[in-house]
mmCIF file of C-alpha atoms in Angstrom:
data_model
loop_
_atom_site.group_PDB
_atom_site.id
_atom_site.type_symbol
_atom_site.label_atom_id
_atom_site.label_comp_id
_atom_site.label_asym_id
_atom_site.label_seq_id
_atom_site.Cartn_x
_atom_site.Cartn_y
_atom_site.Cartn_z
ATOM 1 C CA MET A 169 -2.423 -36.541 -60.515
ATOM 2 C CA GLY A 170 -4.786 -35.569 -58.096
ATOM 3 C CA PHE A 171 -3.129 -36.877 -54.776
ATOM 4 C CA TRP A 172 -0.412 -34.496 -56.401
ATOM 5 C CA MET A 173 -2.746 -31.779 -57.095
ATOM 6 C CA ASP A 174 -4.060 -32.153 -53.176
ATOM 7 C CA LYS A 175 -0.349 -32.095 -51.546
ATOM 8 C CA LEU A 176 0.347 -29.030 -53.943
ATOM 9 C CA ARG A 177 -2.237 -27.321 -52.925
ATOM 10 C CA ALA A 178 -2.603 -28.318 -49.104
ATOM 11 C CA GLU A 179 1.067 -25.944 -48.880
ATOM 12 C CA LEU A 180 0.027 -22.838 -50.191
ATOM 13 C CA VAL A 181 -2.718 -22.975 -47.550
ATOM 14 C CA ASP A 182 -1.261 -21.431 -44.552
ATOM 15 C CA ILE A 183 -2.648 -22.005 -41.295
ATOM 16 C CA ILE A 184 -2.202 -18.505 -38.674
ATOM 17 C CA GLU A 185 -2.478 -18.893 -35.147
ATOM 18 C CA TRP A 186 -1.909 -17.986 -32.077
ATOM 19 C CA VAL A 187 -1.395 -20.159 -28.588
ATOM 20 C CA ASP A 188 -0.648 -18.456 -25.654
ATOM 21 C CA ASP A 189 0.445 -19.820 -21.993
ATOM 22 C CA SER A 190 2.555 -17.456 -20.379
ATOM 23 C CA LYS A 191 -0.607 -14.866 -19.190
ATOM 24 C CA HIS A 192 1.067 -12.138 -19.159
ATOM 25 C CA THR A 193 1.258 -11.041 -23.468
ATOM 26 C CA LEU A 194 -0.474 -8.624 -24.822
ATOM 27 C CA THR A 195 0.578 -8.569 -28.480
ATOM 28 C CA TRP A 196 1.935 -10.723 -30.733
ATOM 29 C CA ARG A 197 3.394 -10.837 -34.404
ATOM 30 C CA PHE A 198 2.736 -13.755 -36.452
ATOM 31 C CA PRO A 199 6.339 -14.546 -37.820
ATOM 32 C CA ARG A 200 5.963 -14.707 -41.927
ATOM 33 C CA TYR A 201 8.934 -15.076 -44.030
ATOM 34 C CA GLN A 202 9.106 -11.619 -45.780
ATOM 35 C CA ASN A 203 5.399 -11.002 -44.487
ATOM 36 C CA GLU A 204 3.375 -13.136 -46.907
ATOM 37 C CA ILE A 205 0.562 -14.819 -46.542
ATOM 38 C CA LYS A 206 -0.807 -16.816 -49.376
ATOM 39 C CA ASN A 207 -4.115 -17.042 -50.836
ATOM 40 C CA GLY A 208 -7.216 -18.869 -48.607
ATOM 41 C CA ALA A 209 -4.889 -19.048 -45.702
ATOM 42 C CA GLU A 210 -6.688 -20.389 -42.635
ATOM 43 C CA LEU A 211 -6.762 -17.965 -39.486
ATOM 44 C CA ILE A 212 -7.638 -19.187 -36.100
ATOM 45 C CA VAL A 213 -8.684 -16.100 -33.338
ATOM 46 C CA ARG A 214 -9.284 -18.166 -30.293
ATOM 47 C CA PRO A 215 -11.790 -16.705 -27.027
ATOM 48 C CA GLY A 216 -9.739 -14.065 -25.803
ATOM 49 C CA GLN A 217 -8.254 -12.707 -28.782
ATOM 50 C CA MET A 218 -8.305 -10.620 -31.568
ATOM 51 C CA ALA A 219 -6.354 -10.128 -34.945
ATOM 52 C CA LEU A 220 -5.093 -7.005 -36.878
ATOM 53 C CA PHE A 221 -3.486 -6.962 -40.494
ATOM 54 C CA VAL A 222 -1.088 -3.960 -40.463
ATOM 55 C CA HIS A 223 0.121 -2.991 -44.155
ATOM 56 C CA ARG A 224 2.730 -0.525 -44.806
ATOM 57 C CA GLY A 225 2.259 1.411 -40.909
ATOM 58 C CA GLN A 226 -1.266 1.064 -41.174
ATOM 59 C CA VAL A 227 -4.146 -1.505 -39.302
ATOM 60 C CA ALA A 228 -6.390 -2.615 -41.959
ATOM 61 C CA ASP A 229 -8.717 -5.407 -41.280
ATOM 62 C CA VAL A 230 -9.874 -6.467 -37.179
ATOM 63 C CA PHE A 231 -10.906 -10.018 -36.510
ATOM 64 C CA GLU A 232 -12.837 -10.907 -33.655
ATOM 65 C CA PRO A 233 -12.605 -14.333 -32.339
ATOM 66 C CA GLY A 234 -13.597 -17.120 -35.207
ATOM 67 C CA HIS A 235 -12.268 -19.100 -37.662
ATOM 68 C CA TYR A 236 -11.758 -17.488 -41.375
ATOM 69 C CA GLN A 237 -11.012 -17.954 -44.855
ATOM 70 C CA LEU A 238 -8.293 -15.015 -45.849
ATOM 71 C CA THR A 239 -10.700 -14.237 -48.748
ATOM 72 C CA THR A 240 -11.602 -10.444 -50.440
ATOM 73 C CA ASP A 241 -14.444 -10.512 -48.655
ATOM 74 C CA ASN A 242 -12.883 -10.587 -45.437
ATOM 75 C CA LEU A 243 -10.313 -8.339 -46.158
ATOM 76 C CA PRO A 244 -11.753 -5.304 -47.636
ATOM 77 C CA ILE A 245 -9.701 -2.538 -46.120
ATOM 78 C CA LEU A 246 -6.714 -4.447 -47.192
ATOM 79 C CA GLY A 247 -7.866 -5.263 -50.532
ATOM 80 C CA THR A 248 -8.648 -1.507 -51.303
ATOM 81 C CA LEU A 249 -4.457 -0.664 -49.681
ATOM 82 C CA GLN A 250 -3.483 -3.458 -52.007
ATOM 83 C CA GLY A 251 -5.653 -2.328 -55.115
ATOM 84 C CA TRP A 252 -7.306 -5.866 -55.518
ATOM 85 C CA LYS A 253 -9.661 -5.338 -57.962
ATOM 86 C CA HIS A 254 -11.134 -8.477 -58.887
ATOM 87 C CA GLY A 255 -10.033 -10.979 -55.860
ATOM 88 C CA PHE A 256 -6.068 -12.133 -55.714
ATOM 89 C CA ASN A 257 -4.639 -15.103 -56.775
ATOM 90 C CA SER A 258 -1.250 -14.728 -55.250
ATOM 91 C CA PRO A 259 0.552 -14.196 -51.879
ATOM 92 C CA PHE A 260 0.211 -10.759 -50.076
ATOM 93 C CA ARG A 261 2.311 -9.152 -47.500
ATOM 94 C CA SER A 262 0.892 -8.215 -44.587
ATOM 95 C CA GLU A 263 2.015 -8.060 -40.677
ATOM 96 C CA VAL A 264 -0.669 -10.201 -38.514
ATOM 97 C CA TYR A 265 -0.520 -9.106 -34.750
ATOM 98 C CA PHE A 266 -2.450 -10.876 -32.382
ATOM 99 C CA VAL A 267 -3.837 -8.916 -29.384
ATOM 100 C CA ASN A 268 -4.247 -10.880 -26.166
ATOM 101 C CA THR A 269 -8.177 -9.033 -24.745
ATOM 102 C CA THR A 270 -8.064 -10.939 -21.497
ATOM 103 C CA GLN A 271 -7.440 -9.633 -17.710
ATOM 104 C CA ILE A 272 -3.952 -9.885 -16.993
ATOM 105 C CA THR A 273 -3.799 -10.347 -13.148
ATOM 106 C CA ASP A 274 -1.957 -9.717 -10.104
ATOM 107 C CA LEU A 275 -0.302 -7.098 -11.170
ATOM 108 C CA LYS A 276 1.575 -4.452 -8.375
ATOM 109 C CA TRP A 277 1.856 -0.856 -7.797
ATOM 110 C CA GLY A 278 3.027 0.860 -4.956
ATOM 111 C CA THR A 279 4.826 4.569 -3.863
ATOM 112 C CA PRO A 280 8.558 4.399 -4.556
ATOM 113 C CA ASN A 281 8.299 7.413 -2.074
ATOM 114 C CA PRO A 282 5.954 9.154 0.332
ATOM 115 C CA ILE A 283 3.095 10.992 -0.656
ATOM 116 C CA MET A 284 2.788 14.166 1.243
ATOM 117 C CA LEU A 285 -0.515 15.262 3.052
ATOM 118 C CA ARG A 286 -1.761 17.975 4.821
ATOM 119 C CA ASP A 287 -3.935 16.018 7.640
ATOM 120 C CA PRO A 288 -6.579 18.378 9.189
ATOM 121 C CA GLU A 289 -5.709 16.520 12.506
ATOM 122 C CA PHE A 290 -2.169 16.294 12.770
ATOM 123 C CA GLY A 291 -1.047 18.928 9.829
ATOM 124 C CA PRO A 292 1.560 17.409 7.603
ATOM 125 C CA ILE A 293 2.269 13.839 7.244
ATOM 126 C CA ARG A 294 3.534 11.176 4.982
ATOM 127 C CA LEU A 295 1.591 8.203 3.445
ATOM 128 C CA ARG A 296 2.588 5.138 1.877
ATOM 129 C CA ALA A 297 0.609 2.916 -0.151
ATOM 130 C CA PHE A 298 0.295 -0.283 -2.359
ATOM 131 C CA GLY A 299 -1.982 -2.820 -4.182
ATOM 132 C CA ASN A 300 -3.055 -4.959 -7.038
ATOM 133 C CA TYR A 301 -4.748 -4.248 -10.375
ATOM 134 C CA SER A 302 -5.232 -5.624 -13.317
ATOM 135 C CA LEU A 303 -4.908 -4.929 -16.830
ATOM 136 C CA LYS A 304 -6.745 -5.706 -20.431
ATOM 137 C CA ALA A 305 -6.447 -4.420 -23.895
ATOM 138 C CA ASN A 306 -9.778 -2.858 -24.795
ATOM 139 C CA ASP A 307 -8.498 -1.060 -28.130
ATOM 140 C CA PRO A 308 -6.126 -3.086 -30.209
ATOM 141 C CA ARG A 309 -5.533 -0.415 -32.280
ATOM 142 C CA ILE A 310 -4.676 2.273 -30.207
ATOM 143 C CA LEU A 311 -2.538 -0.146 -28.736
ATOM 144 C CA VAL A 312 -0.591 -1.384 -31.724
ATOM 145 C CA LYS A 313 -0.156 2.070 -32.541
ATOM 146 C CA GLU A 314 0.369 4.199 -29.615
ATOM 147 C CA LEU A 315 2.561 1.364 -27.479
ATOM 148 C CA VAL A 316 3.669 -1.762 -30.004
ATOM 149 C CA GLY A 317 4.636 -0.524 -32.861
ATOM 150 C CA THR A 318 6.626 -2.739 -34.812
ATOM 151 C CA ASP A 319 7.626 -5.004 -31.813
ATOM 152 C CA ALA A 320 7.097 -8.899 -32.184
ATOM 153 C CA GLU A 321 5.888 -9.650 -28.767
ATOM 154 C CA PHE A 322 4.687 -6.992 -25.995
ATOM 155 C CA ASP A 323 4.545 -8.244 -22.407
ATOM 156 C CA SER A 324 2.816 -6.380 -19.536
ATOM 157 C CA SER A 325 6.296 -6.027 -17.903
ATOM 158 C CA GLU A 326 7.011 -3.158 -20.783
ATOM 159 C CA ILE A 327 3.520 -1.140 -19.392
ATOM 160 C CA ASN A 328 3.839 -1.880 -15.906
ATOM 161 C CA GLU A 329 6.383 0.733 -15.183
ATOM 162 C CA LEU A 330 4.155 3.927 -16.860
ATOM 163 C CA LEU A 331 0.819 2.230 -15.472
ATOM 164 C CA ARG A 332 2.511 2.685 -11.907
ATOM 165 C CA SER A 333 3.213 6.329 -12.238
ATOM 166 C CA ILE A 334 -0.561 6.742 -13.407
ATOM 167 C CA ILE A 335 -1.455 4.695 -10.754
ATOM 168 C CA ILE A 336 0.257 6.889 -7.479
ATOM 169 C CA SER A 337 0.102 9.912 -9.334
ATOM 170 C CA SER A 338 -4.160 10.025 -9.806
ATOM 171 C CA PHE A 339 -3.850 8.444 -5.506
ATOM 172 C CA ALA A 340 -1.906 11.683 -4.788
ATOM 173 C CA ASP A 341 -4.461 13.799 -6.485
ATOM 174 C CA LEU A 342 -7.135 11.591 -5.290
ATOM 175 C CA LEU A 343 -6.369 12.243 -1.849
ATOM 176 C CA GLY A 344 -5.081 15.966 -2.162
ATOM 177 C CA GLU A 345 -8.738 16.816 -3.540
ATOM 178 C CA SER A 346 -10.820 14.385 -0.778
ATOM 179 C CA LYS A 347 -9.155 15.722 2.160
ATOM 180 C CA TYR A 348 -9.404 12.252 4.150
ATOM 181 C CA ALA A 349 -8.621 12.517 7.532
ATOM 182 C CA ALA A 350 -5.549 10.276 8.516
ATOM 183 C CA LEU A 351 -7.415 8.160 10.912
ATOM 184 C CA ASP A 352 -10.467 7.589 8.566
ATOM 185 C CA LEU A 353 -8.555 6.440 5.615
ATOM 186 C CA ALA A 354 -8.685 2.634 7.138
ATOM 187 C CA SER A 355 -12.214 2.291 6.958
ATOM 188 C CA LYS A 356 -12.384 4.021 3.208
ATOM 189 C CA TYR A 357 -10.316 1.206 0.789
ATOM 190 C CA THR A 358 -13.274 0.350 -0.796
ATOM 191 C CA GLU A 359 -14.671 3.943 -1.478
ATOM 192 C CA ILE A 360 -11.020 5.416 -2.442
ATOM 193 C CA SER A 361 -10.080 2.340 -4.754
ATOM 194 C CA GLY A 362 -13.304 2.803 -6.852
ATOM 195 C CA GLU A 363 -12.646 6.023 -6.839
ATOM 196 C CA LEU A 364 -8.721 5.538 -8.150
ATOM 197 C CA LYS A 365 -9.552 3.333 -10.847
ATOM 198 C CA LYS A 366 -12.303 5.423 -12.551
ATOM 199 C CA VAL A 367 -9.422 8.269 -12.624
ATOM 200 C CA VAL A 368 -7.056 5.872 -13.825
ATOM 201 C CA ASN A 369 -9.066 4.631 -16.701
ATOM 202 C CA GLU A 370 -9.845 8.218 -17.701
ATOM 203 C CA ARG A 371 -6.161 8.376 -18.253
ATOM 204 C CA ILE A 372 -5.337 5.412 -19.915
ATOM 205 C CA ASP A 373 -8.149 4.192 -22.005
ATOM 206 C CA ASP A 374 -8.204 6.600 -25.204
ATOM 207 C CA GLU A 375 -4.854 7.344 -24.666
ATOM 208 C CA TYR A 376 -3.285 3.762 -25.052
ATOM 209 C CA GLY A 377 -6.179 1.449 -25.498
ATOM 210 C CA LEU A 378 -5.847 -0.184 -22.262
ATOM 211 C CA GLU A 379 -9.028 -0.640 -19.416
ATOM 212 C CA VAL A 380 -8.066 -1.162 -15.711
ATOM 213 C CA PRO A 381 -10.910 -3.601 -14.586
ATOM 214 C CA GLN A 382 -9.939 -4.156 -10.850
ATOM 215 C CA LEU A 383 -7.877 -1.855 -8.805
ATOM 216 C CA LEU A 384 -7.627 -2.363 -4.977
ATOM 217 C CA ILE A 385 -5.546 -0.891 -2.549
ATOM 218 C CA VAL A 386 -4.576 -3.037 0.300
ATOM 219 C CA ASN A 387 -2.538 -0.947 2.749
ATOM 220 C CA ILE A 388 -2.309 2.686 3.847
ATOM 221 C CA SER A 389 0.459 2.880 6.483
ATOM 222 C CA LEU A 390 1.658 6.339 7.811
ATOM 223 C CA PRO A 391 5.583 6.514 8.515
ATOM 224 C CA GLU A 392 6.831 4.851 11.997
ATOM 225 C CA SER A 393 7.961 7.895 13.693
ATOM 226 C CA VAL A 394 4.079 8.382 13.702
ATOM 227 C CA GLU A 395 2.408 5.130 14.010
ATOM 228 C CA LYS A 396 4.193 5.111 17.462
ATOM 229 C CA ALA A 397 3.175 8.772 18.897
ATOM 230 C CA LEU A 398 -0.647 7.467 17.832
ATOM 231 C CA ASP A 399 0.391 4.572 19.735
ATOM 232 C CA THR A 400 1.226 6.626 22.836
ATOM 233 C CA ARG A 401 -1.641 8.679 22.671
ATOM 234 C CA THR A 402 -4.287 6.340 22.550
ATOM 235 C CA SER A 403 -2.135 3.921 25.562
ATOM 236 C CA MET A 404 -2.787 7.736 26.931
ATOM 237 C CA GLY A 405 -6.406 7.730 26.699
ATOM 238 C CA VAL A 406 -7.261 4.245 27.922
ATOM 239 C CA ILE A 407 -5.404 5.039 31.023
ATOM 240 C CA GLY A 408 -7.198 7.983 31.902
ATOM 241 C CA ASP A 409 -5.802 9.467 34.894
ATOM 242 C CA MET A 410 -2.508 10.018 35.094
ATOM 243 C CA ASN A 411 -2.243 10.495 39.160
ATOM 244 C CA GLN A 412 -4.151 7.052 40.065
ATOM 245 C CA PHE A 413 -1.938 5.628 37.655
ATOM 246 C CA GLN A 414 0.708 6.797 38.940
ATOM 247 C CA GLN A 415 -0.290 5.876 42.518
ATOM 248 C CA TYR A 416 -1.796 2.734 41.766
ATOM 249 C CA GLN A 417 2.523 1.599 40.174
ATOM 250 C CA MET A 418 3.545 3.184 43.105
ATOM 251 C CA GLY A 419 1.656 1.183 45.492
ATOM 252 C CA GLN A 420 2.362 -2.064 43.244
ATOM 253 C CA ALA A 421 6.311 -1.643 43.124
ATOM 254 C CA MET A 422 6.098 -1.195 46.691
ATOM 255 C CA LEU A 423 4.109 -4.542 47.789
ATOM 256 C CA SER A 424 6.375 -6.370 44.540
ATOM 257 C CA ALA A 425 9.168 -5.304 46.966
ATOM 258 C CA ALA A 426 7.942 -6.580 50.001
ATOM 259 C CA GLU A 427 6.765 -10.118 48.610
ATOM 260 C CA ASN A 428 10.536 -9.925 46.903
ATOM 261 C CA PRO A 429 13.588 -9.084 49.639
ATOM 262 C CA ALA A 430 16.056 -9.730 46.288
ATOM 263 C CA GLY A 431 14.536 -6.634 44.296
ATOM 264 C CA GLY A 432 14.474 -6.832 40.488
ATOM 265 C CA GLY A 433 10.704 -5.803 39.548
ATOM 266 C CA ALA A 434 10.201 -3.462 42.020
ATOM 267 C CA ALA A 435 12.602 -1.386 40.394
ATOM 268 C CA ASP A 436 10.891 -1.817 37.127
ATOM 269 C CA GLY A 437 7.505 -0.680 38.503
ATOM 270 C CA MET A 438 8.950 2.401 40.595
ATOM 271 C CA GLY A 439 11.108 3.360 37.504
ATOM 272 C CA LEU A 440 7.562 2.926 35.109
ATOM 273 C CA GLY A 441 5.407 5.082 38.229
ATOM 274 C CA MET A 442 8.276 7.674 37.875
ATOM 275 C CA GLY A 443 8.052 8.345 33.824
ATOM 276 C CA PHE A 444 4.312 8.649 34.481
ATOM 277 C CA ALA A 445 4.479 11.078 37.211
ATOM 278 C CA MET A 446 6.864 13.379 35.091
ATOM 279 C CA ALA A 447 4.305 13.143 32.547
ATOM 280 C CA ASN A 448 1.616 13.966 34.547
ATOM 281 C CA ARG A 449 3.295 16.951 35.660
ATOM 282 C CA MET A 450 4.170 18.192 31.965
ATOM 283 C CA MET A 451 0.732 18.324 31.160
ATOM 284 C CA GLN A 452 -0.467 19.982 33.796
ATOM 285 C CA PRO A 453 -0.746 23.790 33.713
ATOM 286 C CA GLY A 454 2.739 25.513 35.000
ATOM 287 C CA GLY A 455 4.309 22.038 33.843
ATOM 288 C CA ALA A 456 7.427 22.179 31.799
ATOM 289 C CA GLY A 457 5.278 22.359 29.099
ATOM 290 C CA ALA A 458 2.609 25.012 29.176
ATOM 291 C CA PRO A 459 3.718 28.248 27.871
ATOM 292 C CA GLY A 460 3.643 31.210 29.617
ATOM 293 C CA PRO A 461 6.384 34.243 28.711
ATOM 294 C CA MET A 462 4.772 36.606 31.246
ATOM 295 C CA ALA A 463 5.049 34.675 34.346
ATOM 296 C CA PRO A 464 8.446 33.426 35.901
ATOM 297 C CA PRO A 465 8.646 29.425 36.069
ATOM 298 C CA PRO A 466 7.642 27.418 39.373
ATOM 299 C CA PRO A 467 10.171 26.390 41.226
ATOM 300 C CA PRO A 468 11.427 22.679 40.880
ATOM 301 C CA ALA A 469 9.439 20.331 42.689
ATOM 302 C CA ALA A 470 11.518 18.259 45.231
ATOM 303 C CA ALA A 471 12.021 14.285 44.204
ATOM 304 C CA TRP A 472 11.971 11.801 47.169
ATOM 305 C CA HIS A 473 13.467 8.308 46.989
ATOM 306 C CA ILE A 474 12.468 5.311 49.247
ATOM 307 C CA ALA A 475 14.962 2.751 50.255
ATOM 308 C CA ALA A 476 13.686 -0.482 49.613
ATOM 309 C CA ASN A 477 15.949 -4.001 50.381
ATOM 310 C CA GLY A 478 19.153 -2.178 50.145
ATOM 311 C CA GLN A 479 18.059 -0.291 46.768
ATOM 312 C CA SER A 480 16.811 3.091 45.902
ATOM 313 C CA GLN A 481 13.566 3.762 44.441
ATOM 314 C CA GLY A 482 12.455 6.825 42.735
ATOM 315 C CA PRO A 483 12.713 9.891 42.638
ATOM 316 C CA PHE A 484 8.878 10.253 43.027
ATOM 317 C CA SER A 485 6.691 13.528 43.900
ATOM 318 C CA MET A 486 5.677 14.531 47.292
ATOM 319 C CA GLU A 487 2.057 13.710 45.993
ATOM 320 C CA VAL A 488 3.078 10.510 45.435
ATOM 321 C CA ILE A 489 4.891 10.158 48.699
ATOM 322 C CA ALA A 490 1.648 11.604 50.872
ATOM 323 C CA ASP A 491 -0.456 8.997 49.457
ATOM 324 C CA GLY A 492 1.968 6.329 50.215
ATOM 325 C CA ILE A 493 2.110 7.397 53.964
ATOM 326 C CA THR A 494 -1.455 7.812 53.505
ATOM 327 C CA LYS A 495 -2.264 4.349 52.544
ATOM 328 C CA GLY A 496 -0.009 2.675 55.400
ATOM 329 C CA GLN A 497 2.775 2.164 52.293
ATOM 330 C CA ILE A 498 5.319 4.306 53.574
ATOM 331 C CA THR A 499 6.225 3.632 57.396
ATOM 332 C CA ALA A 500 7.923 6.572 59.756
ATOM 333 C CA ASN A 501 10.840 4.654 59.264
ATOM 334 C CA THR A 502 11.433 3.931 55.737
ATOM 335 C CA GLN A 503 13.981 5.239 54.949
ATOM 336 C CA VAL A 504 14.169 8.535 52.830
ATOM 337 C CA TRP A 505 16.530 10.855 50.889
ATOM 338 C CA SER A 506 15.984 14.609 48.987
ATOM 339 C CA ALA A 507 18.333 16.585 47.151
ATOM 340 C CA GLY A 508 19.739 18.840 49.889
ATOM 341 C CA MET A 509 19.954 16.230 52.588
ATOM 342 C CA SER A 510 23.359 15.131 53.961
ATOM 343 C CA GLY A 511 22.127 11.741 53.808
ATOM 344 C CA TRP A 512 18.906 8.777 54.551
ATOM 345 C CA LEU A 513 16.471 9.662 56.755
ATOM 346 C CA PRO A 514 13.939 7.711 58.886
ATOM 347 C CA ALA A 515 10.555 9.340 56.911
ATOM 348 C CA GLY A 516 9.056 10.521 60.730
ATOM 349 C CA GLN A 517 12.242 12.511 61.256
ATOM 350 C CA VAL A 518 12.148 14.617 57.954
ATOM 351 C CA PRO A 519 10.870 17.719 58.736
ATOM 352 C CA GLN A 520 8.811 17.790 55.384
ATOM 353 C CA LEU A 521 7.191 14.796 55.834
ATOM 354 C CA ALA A 522 6.926 14.485 59.213
ATOM 355 C CA GLY A 523 3.399 15.993 59.652
ATOM 356 C CA PHE A 524 2.063 13.496 57.418
ATOM 357 C CA PHE A 525 2.491 11.079 60.251
ATOM 358 C CA GLN A 526 0.664 13.197 62.739
ATOM 359 C CA ALA A 527 -2.449 12.821 60.210
ATOM 360 C CA ALA A 528 -2.093 9.602 59.342
ATOM 361 C CA THR A 529 -4.619 6.507 60.374
ATOM 362 C CA PRO A 530 -2.789 3.827 61.970
ATOM 363 C CA PRO A 531 -3.366 0.679 60.306
ATOM 364 C CA PRO A 532 -6.396 -2.014 60.904
ATOM 365 C CA PRO A 533 -5.434 -4.405 63.939
ATOM 366 C CA PRO A 534 -5.016 -7.997 62.423
ATOM 367 C CA PRO A 535 -8.196 -10.193 62.120
ATOM 368 C CA ALA A 536 -9.319 -11.790 64.732
ATOM 369 C CA SER A 537 -7.615 -15.450 65.071
#
């Protein structure tokens, strides 16, 4: 008889627990047939969990990690709602929700569309950003009431889109108020991440019962066209004096042409020199890029071509040609041509260039053997 009583008593005791290995589940409702829980049932709440008893849509008792035997002593609110005056001796109905209070990590956020920003140096520009964040339930009552409802299982993916929108909106507001310069953003990732986390938590803690313990900015990027323009600007700053660089390029190209009669690389070098020469003229006062509504445009500068190894190199400005003559890179026999000439002529026979050869210093004698 004792054996059967023990067996019957064991069948009347339930164990309510949740073992989760998904790492992304926020809440889980304990499955119960008609939500009936037997008198004296055991409740096991593991570390990183909380258990909520919900009766007719109202959150009643909340249990932190521990091992409990359910009685009227540890279910005071539910007992009041159920009308228990002298304890309960029969099964009762209640929904039990387990809430995961550990951090859910490796969640991503990013800007689907660029954010417009008025930069103090570049003017209106567009920025993109992305990063990581973690999520944690800090108030299970608000979470169950505002987001979970009657869902049997609530996953972080169901709230991820909303959180991303809140992060992106907060990020845009933060950049607009802080007025950070675009070139200074890379050195302020840690500072901006901390401010962004604070703003996001202010918007979600009381509203959804959630917390963002970690929020990191991995990258803030400019449009590709702006990045290329910045690279060009940086290159020009490194080059320094454009006239000196142009002359150096022409000298290198002429030397390459002399060492390689078959041509090839010389043309590329001369073409690069031409590009920098044009850029230099545009930046000089009175050039193509300088405004001058009250003055007539200057006459176009003569563009000269040089024949080297059977190939035409150029065009080059008069300043570059004169420098090449002075350095002996262009001789009186070098074939040249410019617009208005009937054909190629030796440089020494061209009136515009002949004067340079008369004043040119003769090349030094070869070293004594």
